Amino acid sequence: MERVIGIDLGTTNSCVAIVEDGVPTVIPNRGGYKTTPSMVAVTEAGKRLVGHIAKRQAITNAENTVYAAKRLIGRKWSSPQVKNAVLTASYKIIEGPHGDVRIQLRDKTYSVPEISAMVLQEMKVCAEDYLSEPVSKAVVTVPAYFNDTQRQATKDAGQIAGLDVIRIVNEPTAAALAYGFGKTMEKTIAVFDLGGGTFDISVLEIGAGGVFKVIATAGDTFLGGEDFDARIIDWLVQGFKDQHGVDLRQDRMALQRLKDAAEKAKCELSTVTETEINLPFIISSGRNEALHLQRVLTRSTLESLCEDLVERCIEICKQTLEDARLDRDEVEDVVLVGGMTRMPRVQDSVKEFFGREPSKGVHPDEVVALGAAVQGSALVDETKQMILLDVTPHALGIMTFGSNFEELIPQNTTVPTARSKIFTTSRDRQTAVKILVMQGEHQKATENELLGEFILTGLRSAPKGQVEIEVTFEINSDGIVSVSAKDLENGQQQSIQVTASSGLTKEEVGRMMEDAKEYMVERQSSDEFEGLKQEAEKLIGDIERMFPQVEQIVASSDFGRDAIGKARGIVEKARAAIVKRDSAAVKEHMESLARTHRMFKGVVSRPHG
Ligand code: AMP
């Protein structure tokens, strides 16, 4: 029987799993890690890097390193989210030919599905290495709140990566599948998923005989760990301004260092109650002296900085329970998913709201991929008794006269589903109607998302309101929508599957698949150590070139001499590891090298008296 892998394609990290001998198992990547950063880079020599190796060189190659592509997938160039990303991302985001989004890396532009495909391909290769056989089928997860366009774009990404995505599953649903796997129970559970970029909450009923029914789902595609990091950055920037009168935001390199330090501090504060943020030579003052940032952040300060973010998650939970017509105490277990749920304040708020301790049985970083693998194996193995009843996260309908939104499928309807409604012409002798297919919850159609449009022609010429047109919406198990319209009298019919909406045409997807194939041959044959060695040597070379200049600038202070001494030690250790061809040790020193590199760059790039 063909194996199906389950892939959690995350904003920050991705994870791949498989059901092996009946047991869902996470597949480690070649570095031995169970999750892989969803990062992609192109080096000066035109080489593609994916995962940890891309992350390690992100600071020194920021313009050509893509992170959080999931925030852009399936979005239109004109959307506020893309506008925001254009301003804040370190890489270049440009408008594509179909009003979609493209990313410029060196001299080439890539569609967002193409970038995500590189991550998916990496996961595919990890699985193939692990299983020692080719893998072509996958179940890929998406946030429950992803709309049709985002789902389609994710499928396109799979296709470009050479994967047949046999099902798109909502992340919280996948988490519930992993949670309920192998247990016989009847339970109502909530899955609370707070990751790097998105928040999702779903309420599910797990029934006898392996039935998983989603009752309600909601979320916010712009609420996640990065927003917590941003609060810490604001706090650091403001404090620095008050102390030194210098705005750190003017300096891209300083900002990048702040970003890293903020995330690190946030993660540390999940286990300790205070941490020191220490960034030497972060910027120079107007009087050409190097300034250092040194501040203690306590857990309680972090909590007060982020209080409203946690509150927003809880508000969405409240709304979701209302939609599900459930009281809090009817939820019998709460499953936590996503890296941010390690934050004690998040756990406490969840516990307070649901009035119970969240489930400890699942690993927040792995549970989604495990669930995807469970679903994958059930789809190809008929002996597996499992029925998954998911719901549509958005209402679907059409625009009617006066820009009103007429709903055909309400939010939280179990899929697959089909619904029809009869409409009439709005003018005399009207022989054609335009069907605008929309998704959203607003009464005003213009506030909702346009998924696609088509025209039904050849209607009988008659007075206004006398021609009846039946519009039918169908949603399949991937949450992908098709729509048809029919003149009830003469049987004339038109339909669309809302597919080309990811911004890519069929031809483009085909061409990108070819490109990806070529690349794969290259990637599979490359030696991991060689890649690492090149990265490390580049950093060492840069650091060494900067040594004389940095020494001159900072040697007058104890702090500076100390930093120089440490830097020399780091370079020596890394060198020794390269000589020994010890991949693990080189990897270990890489972060220190990158940190030193950043610091040196910061020192030499500023004017000094
Ligand atoms: P995910 O998308 O599920 O991989 O979650 C990634 C997010 O979780 C990022 O914003 C991380 O900074 C955050 N995260 C990871 N570990 C921790 C931790 N120990 N405490 C707080 N946040 C964390």
XYZ file of C-alpha atoms and ligand atoms in Angstrom:
632
model
C 0.000 0.000 0.000
C 1.301 3.447 -0.871
C 2.595 5.482 2.031
C 1.128 8.898 2.707
C 3.076 11.471 4.675
C 1.450 14.117 6.845
C 2.972 17.591 6.657
C 2.370 20.461 9.022
C 3.441 23.423 6.879
C 3.900 26.028 9.588
C 4.559 29.760 9.534
C 7.738 29.330 11.554
C 8.478 25.604 11.485
C 7.303 22.597 9.525
C 7.065 18.975 10.574
C 6.521 15.698 8.718
C 5.112 12.434 10.078
C 4.012 8.995 8.959
C 2.022 6.103 10.393
C 4.486 3.253 10.752
C 3.252 -0.160 11.841
C 0.136 1.524 13.092
C 1.991 4.138 15.116
C 2.060 7.819 14.088
C 5.708 8.893 14.133
C 7.480 12.166 13.481
C 10.270 11.908 10.913
C 13.425 13.753 11.975
C 15.249 15.831 9.372
C 18.825 15.148 8.390
C 20.107 17.242 11.260
C 18.136 15.046 13.649
C 15.591 17.778 14.463
C 11.904 16.982 14.506
C 10.900 20.353 13.094
C 12.425 22.301 10.232
C 12.339 26.106 9.965
C 9.988 27.154 7.130
C 12.742 29.291 5.665
C 14.168 29.437 2.179
C 17.211 31.321 0.909
C 19.226 31.797 -2.235
C 22.963 32.288 -1.753
C 25.271 34.535 -3.717
C 26.271 31.526 -5.812
C 22.609 30.917 -6.666
C 22.226 27.908 -4.395
C 18.903 27.238 -2.723
C 18.923 26.618 1.001
C 15.968 25.346 3.004
C 15.365 24.860 6.726
C 18.015 25.167 9.422
C 20.720 25.939 6.936
C 18.655 28.848 5.574
C 17.914 30.086 9.076
C 21.550 30.096 10.108
C 22.548 32.461 7.337
C 19.439 34.650 7.597
C 21.141 37.599 9.259
C 23.970 37.845 6.779
C 21.730 37.307 3.761
C 18.516 38.915 4.986
C 17.270 40.242 1.616
C 17.461 36.789 0.066
C 15.993 34.770 2.912
C 12.237 34.202 3.080
C 10.487 33.484 6.372
C 6.776 33.373 7.238
C 5.741 32.868 3.594
C 2.575 31.326 4.987
C 1.417 34.808 5.909
C 1.435 35.668 2.191
C 0.175 32.480 0.586
C -3.013 32.873 -1.424
C -3.262 36.570 -0.654
C -3.825 39.327 -3.152
C -1.242 42.017 -3.685
C -3.848 44.608 -2.701
C -4.644 42.996 0.666
C -3.727 44.928 3.819
C -1.760 41.932 5.099
C 0.515 42.005 2.056
C 0.872 45.794 2.301
C 2.018 45.340 5.883
C 4.459 42.572 4.972
C 5.968 44.704 2.177
C 6.869 47.308 4.806
C 8.250 44.947 7.425
C 9.819 41.953 5.635
C 13.550 41.888 5.074
C 13.030 40.330 1.642
C 11.481 41.981 -1.383
C 7.791 41.362 -2.058
C 6.495 42.511 -5.448
C 3.247 42.431 -7.403
C 2.680 39.392 -9.620
C 1.043 39.305 -13.047
C -2.390 38.213 -11.732
C -2.666 40.711 -8.878
C -0.931 38.112 -6.723
C 2.313 38.269 -4.772
C 5.824 37.391 -5.900
C 9.063 37.329 -3.978
C 12.321 38.536 -5.433
C 15.418 36.576 -4.465
C 18.530 37.802 -6.200
C 17.748 37.983 -9.935
C 14.694 35.703 -9.913
C 11.107 36.124 -8.825
C 9.156 33.342 -7.165
C 5.477 32.894 -6.459
C 4.569 32.214 -2.843
C 3.442 28.623 -3.594
C 6.849 28.092 -5.180
C 8.573 29.183 -1.959
C 6.311 26.953 0.151
C 6.999 24.151 -2.325
C 10.686 24.313 -1.445
C 9.808 23.679 2.192
C 7.411 20.881 1.242
C 10.041 19.334 -0.983
C 12.500 19.383 1.900
C 9.958 17.520 4.042
C 9.346 15.053 1.211
C 13.065 14.338 0.877
C 13.400 13.876 4.664
C 10.637 11.280 4.523
C 12.191 9.555 1.519
C 15.575 9.371 3.238
C 13.932 7.959 6.334
C 11.761 5.413 4.523
C 14.290 4.626 1.798
C 11.542 4.772 -0.781
C 9.950 7.477 -2.923
C 6.952 9.290 -1.476
C 4.409 10.989 -3.689
C 1.277 11.417 -1.609
C 0.726 13.801 1.264
C -1.874 15.273 3.533
C -1.011 18.909 4.244
C -2.492 20.974 7.036
C -3.646 24.597 6.935
C -5.108 26.893 9.602
C -8.836 26.310 9.926
C -9.355 29.943 9.081
C -7.628 29.709 5.677
C -9.987 30.674 2.903
C -10.477 28.910 -0.393
C -7.687 30.808 -2.142
C -5.157 30.031 0.565
C -6.097 26.340 0.489
C -5.794 26.198 -3.272
C -2.413 27.933 -3.151
C -1.220 25.384 -0.582
C -2.306 22.576 -2.913
C -0.422 24.257 -5.757
C 2.666 24.335 -3.543
C 2.346 20.587 -3.006
C 2.020 19.976 -6.719
C 5.093 22.091 -7.484
C 7.005 20.039 -4.904
C 6.035 16.845 -6.743
C 3.485 15.803 -4.160
C -0.053 14.727 -4.759
C -1.844 16.471 -1.897
C -4.642 13.989 -1.376
C -6.276 16.056 1.340
C -5.993 19.445 2.971
C -6.845 19.171 6.669
C -7.372 21.952 9.165
C -4.596 22.119 11.745
C -6.815 21.902 14.849
C -8.689 18.993 13.329
C -5.404 17.218 12.692
C -4.406 17.870 16.306
C -7.670 16.292 17.455
C -7.046 13.248 15.249
C -3.649 12.726 16.856
C -5.126 13.300 20.299
C -7.919 10.792 19.740
C -5.806 8.262 17.863
C -6.025 4.756 19.226
C -8.399 5.723 22.045
C -12.004 4.771 22.270
C -13.856 7.656 23.749
C -16.748 9.995 23.356
C -15.660 13.453 24.225
C -16.023 17.117 23.368
C -12.659 18.792 23.138
C -11.240 22.195 22.246
C -7.997 22.615 20.331
C -6.253 25.898 21.157
C -3.511 26.575 18.614
C -1.262 29.607 18.999
C 1.721 29.469 16.657
C 4.222 31.921 15.231
C 1.759 33.751 13.044
C -1.765 32.540 13.557
C -4.292 31.661 16.192
C -6.947 28.977 15.747
C -9.541 27.481 18.009
C -11.772 24.530 17.180
C -14.337 22.627 19.144
C -14.770 18.979 18.174
C -16.803 15.993 19.169
C -14.970 12.705 19.162
C -17.558 9.969 18.860
C -17.658 6.225 19.073
C -16.336 4.395 16.009
C -13.713 6.993 15.182
C -15.962 9.861 14.172
C -14.355 13.280 14.531
C -16.867 16.045 14.073
C -15.870 19.674 14.131
C -18.606 21.751 15.702
C -17.132 25.192 15.352
C -13.903 26.793 14.358
C -12.546 30.322 14.331
C -9.299 32.203 14.491
C -7.198 35.145 13.496
C -4.610 34.795 10.736
C -2.679 37.753 12.145
C -2.282 36.893 15.787
C 0.719 34.868 16.885
C 4.153 34.693 18.444
C 5.514 37.413 16.189
C 3.089 39.875 17.746
C 4.459 39.007 21.176
C 7.987 39.547 19.877
C 6.933 42.907 18.449
C 5.749 44.049 21.884
C 9.151 43.259 23.377
C 10.873 45.078 20.519
C 8.685 48.163 21.091
C 9.555 48.070 24.771
C 13.283 47.805 24.061
C 13.224 50.525 21.407
C 11.297 52.913 23.661
C 13.547 52.244 26.656
C 16.631 52.829 24.535
C 15.214 56.065 23.184
C 14.456 57.294 26.688
C 17.940 56.423 27.862
C 20.067 57.484 24.888
C 17.793 59.550 22.662
C 18.574 57.218 19.748
C 15.958 55.412 17.644
C 17.072 51.826 17.011
C 14.465 51.430 14.292
C 16.563 53.489 11.884
C 19.116 50.714 11.744
C 18.022 47.538 9.954
C 20.808 45.442 11.414
C 20.049 46.646 14.954
C 16.391 45.862 14.389
C 17.183 42.353 13.218
C 19.296 41.772 16.319
C 16.455 43.110 18.476
C 14.051 40.736 16.784
C 16.205 37.705 17.549
C 16.847 38.818 21.109
C 13.143 39.505 21.728
C 12.095 36.038 20.599
C 14.855 34.417 22.602
C 13.885 36.352 25.742
C 10.218 35.458 25.242
C 11.020 31.751 25.013
C 13.325 31.900 28.026
C 10.642 33.576 30.108
C 8.505 30.475 29.693
C 10.858 28.695 32.078
C 12.544 31.462 34.125
C 11.021 34.561 35.696
C 13.549 37.069 34.430
C 16.152 37.287 31.705
C 18.786 39.762 30.597
C 18.785 41.077 27.066
C 22.319 41.992 26.189
C 23.212 43.456 22.788
C 26.657 45.050 22.782
C 27.476 47.681 20.141
C 23.913 47.848 18.995
C 24.242 51.322 17.466
C 26.404 54.389 17.670
C 25.315 57.616 19.336
C 25.201 60.897 17.459
C 28.621 61.587 18.994
C 30.105 58.484 17.374
C 30.396 56.345 20.467
C 29.190 52.738 20.414
C 26.076 52.166 22.528
C 25.124 48.889 24.199
C 21.692 47.633 25.023
C 21.400 45.858 28.326
C 18.033 45.357 30.005
C 16.346 42.905 32.286
C 12.924 41.701 31.188
C 10.782 39.971 33.774
C 8.018 37.521 33.102
C 5.478 39.855 34.664
C 6.544 42.762 32.416
C 6.256 40.506 29.392
C 2.803 39.473 30.559
C 1.630 43.036 30.932
C 3.081 43.978 27.523
C 1.124 41.170 25.880
C -2.014 41.101 28.011
C -4.341 42.244 25.233
C -2.948 39.633 22.807
C -3.787 36.804 25.187
C -7.141 38.460 25.844
C -7.868 38.463 22.092
C -7.328 34.693 21.974
C -9.733 34.203 24.866
C -12.354 36.472 23.257
C -12.228 34.311 20.110
C -12.652 31.182 22.296
C -15.719 32.754 23.895
C -17.252 33.523 20.512
C -16.501 30.028 19.226
C -18.219 28.379 22.174
C -21.235 30.616 21.589
C -21.268 29.569 17.917
C -21.047 25.935 19.021
C -23.851 26.562 21.545
C -21.748 25.029 24.275
C -21.036 26.052 27.833
C -17.423 26.133 28.931
C -17.891 23.179 31.256
C -19.173 21.015 28.415
C -15.661 21.044 26.948
C -14.062 17.955 28.486
C -10.474 18.467 27.465
C -8.346 21.224 25.949
C -5.463 20.370 23.639
C -2.704 22.964 23.308
C -0.930 23.295 19.970
C 1.794 25.677 18.741
C 5.013 26.942 20.264
C 3.363 29.935 21.926
C 1.258 27.711 24.174
C 4.441 27.097 26.162
C 4.059 30.598 27.595
C 2.757 30.197 31.155
C 0.396 33.191 30.858
C -1.233 31.615 27.804
C -1.638 28.302 29.635
C -3.056 30.044 32.707
C -5.582 32.022 30.674
C -6.726 28.899 28.874
C -7.044 27.091 32.175
C -8.948 29.982 33.721
C -11.333 30.277 30.803
C -12.135 26.589 30.367
C -11.927 25.886 34.092
C -9.657 22.896 33.607
C -6.006 21.957 33.240
C -5.105 21.588 29.505
C -4.204 18.097 28.264
C -0.556 17.227 28.712
C -0.551 14.168 26.476
C 0.420 15.746 23.154
C 3.518 17.557 21.954
C 2.515 21.025 20.720
C 5.055 21.096 17.882
C 4.373 17.614 16.543
C 0.714 16.911 17.089
C -0.511 18.541 13.854
C 1.843 16.587 11.587
C 0.996 13.384 13.464
C -2.707 14.024 12.892
C -2.084 14.683 9.195
C -0.277 11.333 8.985
C -3.191 9.622 10.743
C -5.605 11.122 8.220
C -3.297 10.167 5.344
C -3.115 6.548 6.361
C -6.877 6.359 6.890
C -7.465 7.727 3.389
C -5.506 4.938 1.703
C -6.349 2.117 4.099
C -10.008 1.208 4.056
C -9.634 -1.019 7.069
C -9.036 2.065 9.202
C -12.272 3.121 10.758
C -12.174 6.871 10.901
C -14.578 9.494 9.749
C -13.603 13.102 9.718
C -16.341 15.678 9.540
C -14.858 19.111 9.202
C -16.656 22.404 8.823
C -16.336 25.371 6.514
C -14.670 28.220 8.396
C -16.419 30.979 6.402
C -19.877 31.653 5.055
C -20.141 31.376 1.281
C -22.543 33.143 -1.014
C -22.982 35.498 -3.929
C -23.344 39.206 -4.417
C -26.871 40.293 -5.237
C -28.377 43.557 -6.467
C -27.328 46.530 -4.297
C -24.009 44.922 -3.291
C -25.678 42.703 -0.734
C -24.192 39.402 0.296
C -26.608 36.500 -0.024
C -25.408 33.563 1.998
C -25.786 30.036 0.606
C -23.607 28.075 3.009
C -23.396 29.350 6.582
C -20.158 29.395 8.563
C -19.409 26.125 10.413
C -21.415 23.916 8.035
C -20.114 20.339 7.923
C -18.252 19.568 4.675
C -18.479 18.098 2.094
C -21.744 19.850 1.404
C -23.901 21.301 -1.366
C -26.613 23.965 -1.128
C -28.792 25.673 -3.702
C -30.890 28.833 -3.801
C -33.115 30.378 -6.461
C -32.476 33.930 -7.650
C -34.215 36.054 -10.251
C -33.159 38.674 -12.787
C -33.034 42.273 -11.551
C -33.790 44.078 -14.837
C -36.305 43.730 -17.688
C -35.137 41.650 -20.668
C -31.952 40.715 -18.828
C -30.403 37.800 -20.732
C -27.201 37.364 -18.740
C -26.288 37.324 -15.064
C -22.935 37.716 -13.458
C -22.334 35.454 -10.476
C -19.787 36.851 -8.026
C -18.736 34.094 -5.640
C -17.831 35.435 -2.225
C -16.654 34.266 1.131
C -17.068 36.074 4.432
C -19.455 37.093 7.158
C -20.382 40.653 6.202
C -23.814 41.621 4.941
C -22.183 44.041 2.540
C -20.658 41.984 -0.239
C -17.768 44.385 -0.789
C -16.469 43.635 2.708
C -16.088 39.948 1.851
C -13.493 38.154 -0.215
C -14.184 37.635 -3.925
C -13.302 34.053 -4.823
C -14.213 34.103 -8.478
C -16.833 35.147 -10.991
C -18.600 33.898 -14.083
C -21.390 34.891 -16.430
C -24.459 32.841 -17.244
C -25.730 33.878 -20.671
C -28.588 32.834 -22.945
C -31.385 33.495 -20.435
C -34.907 33.857 -21.748
C -35.784 37.532 -22.391
C -38.514 38.369 -19.894
C -39.637 41.098 -17.492
C -37.574 41.693 -14.365
C -37.896 38.969 -11.759
C -39.457 36.397 -14.062
C -36.400 34.337 -14.945
C -35.417 31.938 -12.211
C -31.797 30.999 -11.778
C -30.672 28.280 -9.446
C -27.242 28.805 -7.914
C -25.543 25.777 -6.337
C -22.478 25.783 -4.117
C -20.463 22.678 -3.423
C -17.579 22.322 -1.011
C -15.397 19.221 -1.194
C -13.445 17.629 1.653
C -10.445 19.906 1.070
C -12.695 22.891 1.654
C -12.430 23.844 -2.024
C -15.494 25.376 -3.583
C -17.275 24.938 -6.912
C -20.290 26.930 -8.012
C -22.854 26.520 -10.766
C -25.768 28.579 -12.030
C -28.682 27.255 -14.062
C -31.623 28.858 -15.854
C -34.426 26.711 -14.481
C -36.580 27.085 -17.572
C -34.192 26.405 -20.462
C -31.600 24.422 -18.537
C -28.735 26.706 -19.610
C -25.865 26.140 -17.155
C -22.462 27.571 -16.230
C -20.079 26.601 -13.499
C -16.642 27.240 -12.083
C -14.375 25.538 -9.709
C -12.811 28.337 -7.777
C -9.300 27.241 -8.604
C -7.161 29.645 -10.613
C -7.435 31.952 -7.641
C -4.093 31.142 -6.068
C -2.713 33.568 -8.613
C -1.064 30.836 -10.637
C -2.299 29.460 -13.927
C -2.091 25.733 -14.701
C 0.809 26.395 -17.078
C 2.708 28.245 -14.399
C 2.259 25.443 -11.893
C 3.535 23.018 -14.547
C 6.623 25.086 -15.273
C 7.369 25.478 -11.574
C 7.094 21.723 -11.101
C 9.726 21.269 -13.773
C 11.997 23.820 -12.078
C 11.549 22.094 -8.740
C 12.445 18.727 -10.245
C 15.704 20.043 -11.634
C 16.526 21.505 -8.288
C 15.823 18.280 -6.487
C 18.502 16.361 -8.288
C 20.913 19.027 -7.197
C 19.746 19.032 -3.623
C 19.713 15.336 -3.036
C 23.273 14.935 -4.182
C 24.709 17.775 -2.103
C 26.558 16.909 1.034
C 25.258 18.510 4.184
C 28.682 18.978 5.693
C 29.964 20.817 2.629
C 27.083 23.273 2.860
C 27.705 23.846 6.536
C 31.406 24.239 6.012
C 30.865 26.858 3.333
C 28.522 28.831 5.569
C 30.886 28.674 8.520
C 33.917 29.579 6.455
C 32.149 32.550 4.978
C 31.299 33.859 8.455
C 34.823 33.218 9.753
C 36.369 34.972 6.759
C 34.113 38.008 7.219
C 34.821 38.148 10.951
C 38.548 37.928 10.435
C 38.503 40.693 7.888
C 36.717 42.920 10.371
C 38.936 42.101 13.361
C 41.540 44.907 12.916
C 38.879 47.557 12.441
C 36.734 46.346 15.337
C 39.734 46.141 17.625
C 40.644 49.698 16.839
C 37.160 50.938 17.601
C 36.397 49.029 20.777
C 39.757 48.146 22.368
C 39.687 51.163 24.661
C 36.951 49.645 26.871
C 37.128 46.541 29.072
C 33.866 45.503 27.552
C 35.336 45.736 24.063
C 38.495 43.800 24.904
C 36.407 41.118 26.498
C 34.194 40.873 23.406
C 37.234 40.619 21.100
C 38.700 37.820 23.228
C 35.441 35.904 23.127
C 35.161 36.349 19.368
C 38.644 34.907 18.855
C 37.712 31.890 20.968
C 34.551 31.280 18.935
C 36.422 31.443 15.628
C 39.076 29.026 16.881
C 36.528 26.481 18.090
C 34.590 26.642 14.829
C 37.812 26.193 12.833
C 38.726 23.127 14.849
C 35.303 21.619 14.241
C 35.647 22.181 10.484
C 39.052 20.492 10.447
C 37.550 17.501 12.247
C 34.603 17.487 9.792
C 32.358 17.343 12.834
C 28.966 18.478 11.466
C 27.279 18.580 14.839
C 30.020 20.733 16.372
C 30.109 23.118 13.414
C 26.368 23.461 13.752
C 26.724 24.198 17.413
C 29.211 27.010 16.793
C 27.262 28.466 13.910
C 24.962 30.527 16.075
C 27.868 32.066 18.018
C 29.617 32.840 14.751
C 26.502 34.491 13.386
C 26.108 36.499 16.589
C 29.716 37.686 16.467
C 29.366 38.501 12.799
C 26.299 40.623 13.478
C 27.992 42.450 16.305
C 31.113 43.153 14.245
C 29.071 44.300 11.294
C 27.177 46.630 13.593
C 30.412 48.108 14.920
C 32.141 48.664 11.584
C 29.114 49.835 9.639
C 28.702 52.930 11.751
C 30.793 56.060 11.566
C 33.324 56.336 14.372
C 35.339 59.361 15.423
P 4.852 27.265 15.780
O 4.319 28.102 14.647
O 3.872 26.384 16.389
O 6.166 26.604 15.452
O 5.189 28.307 16.960
C 6.247 29.173 16.856
C 6.089 30.294 17.870
O 6.171 29.760 19.187
C 7.181 31.322 17.736
O 6.627 32.627 17.875
C 8.088 30.993 18.894
O 8.776 32.143 19.358
C 7.097 30.514 19.934
N 7.725 29.668 20.957
C 8.477 28.553 20.762
N 8.913 28.066 21.939
C 8.432 28.904 22.900
C 8.541 28.964 24.328
N 9.260 28.065 25.002
N 7.901 29.958 24.977
C 7.194 30.893 24.305
N 7.061 30.888 22.968
C 7.673 29.923 22.272
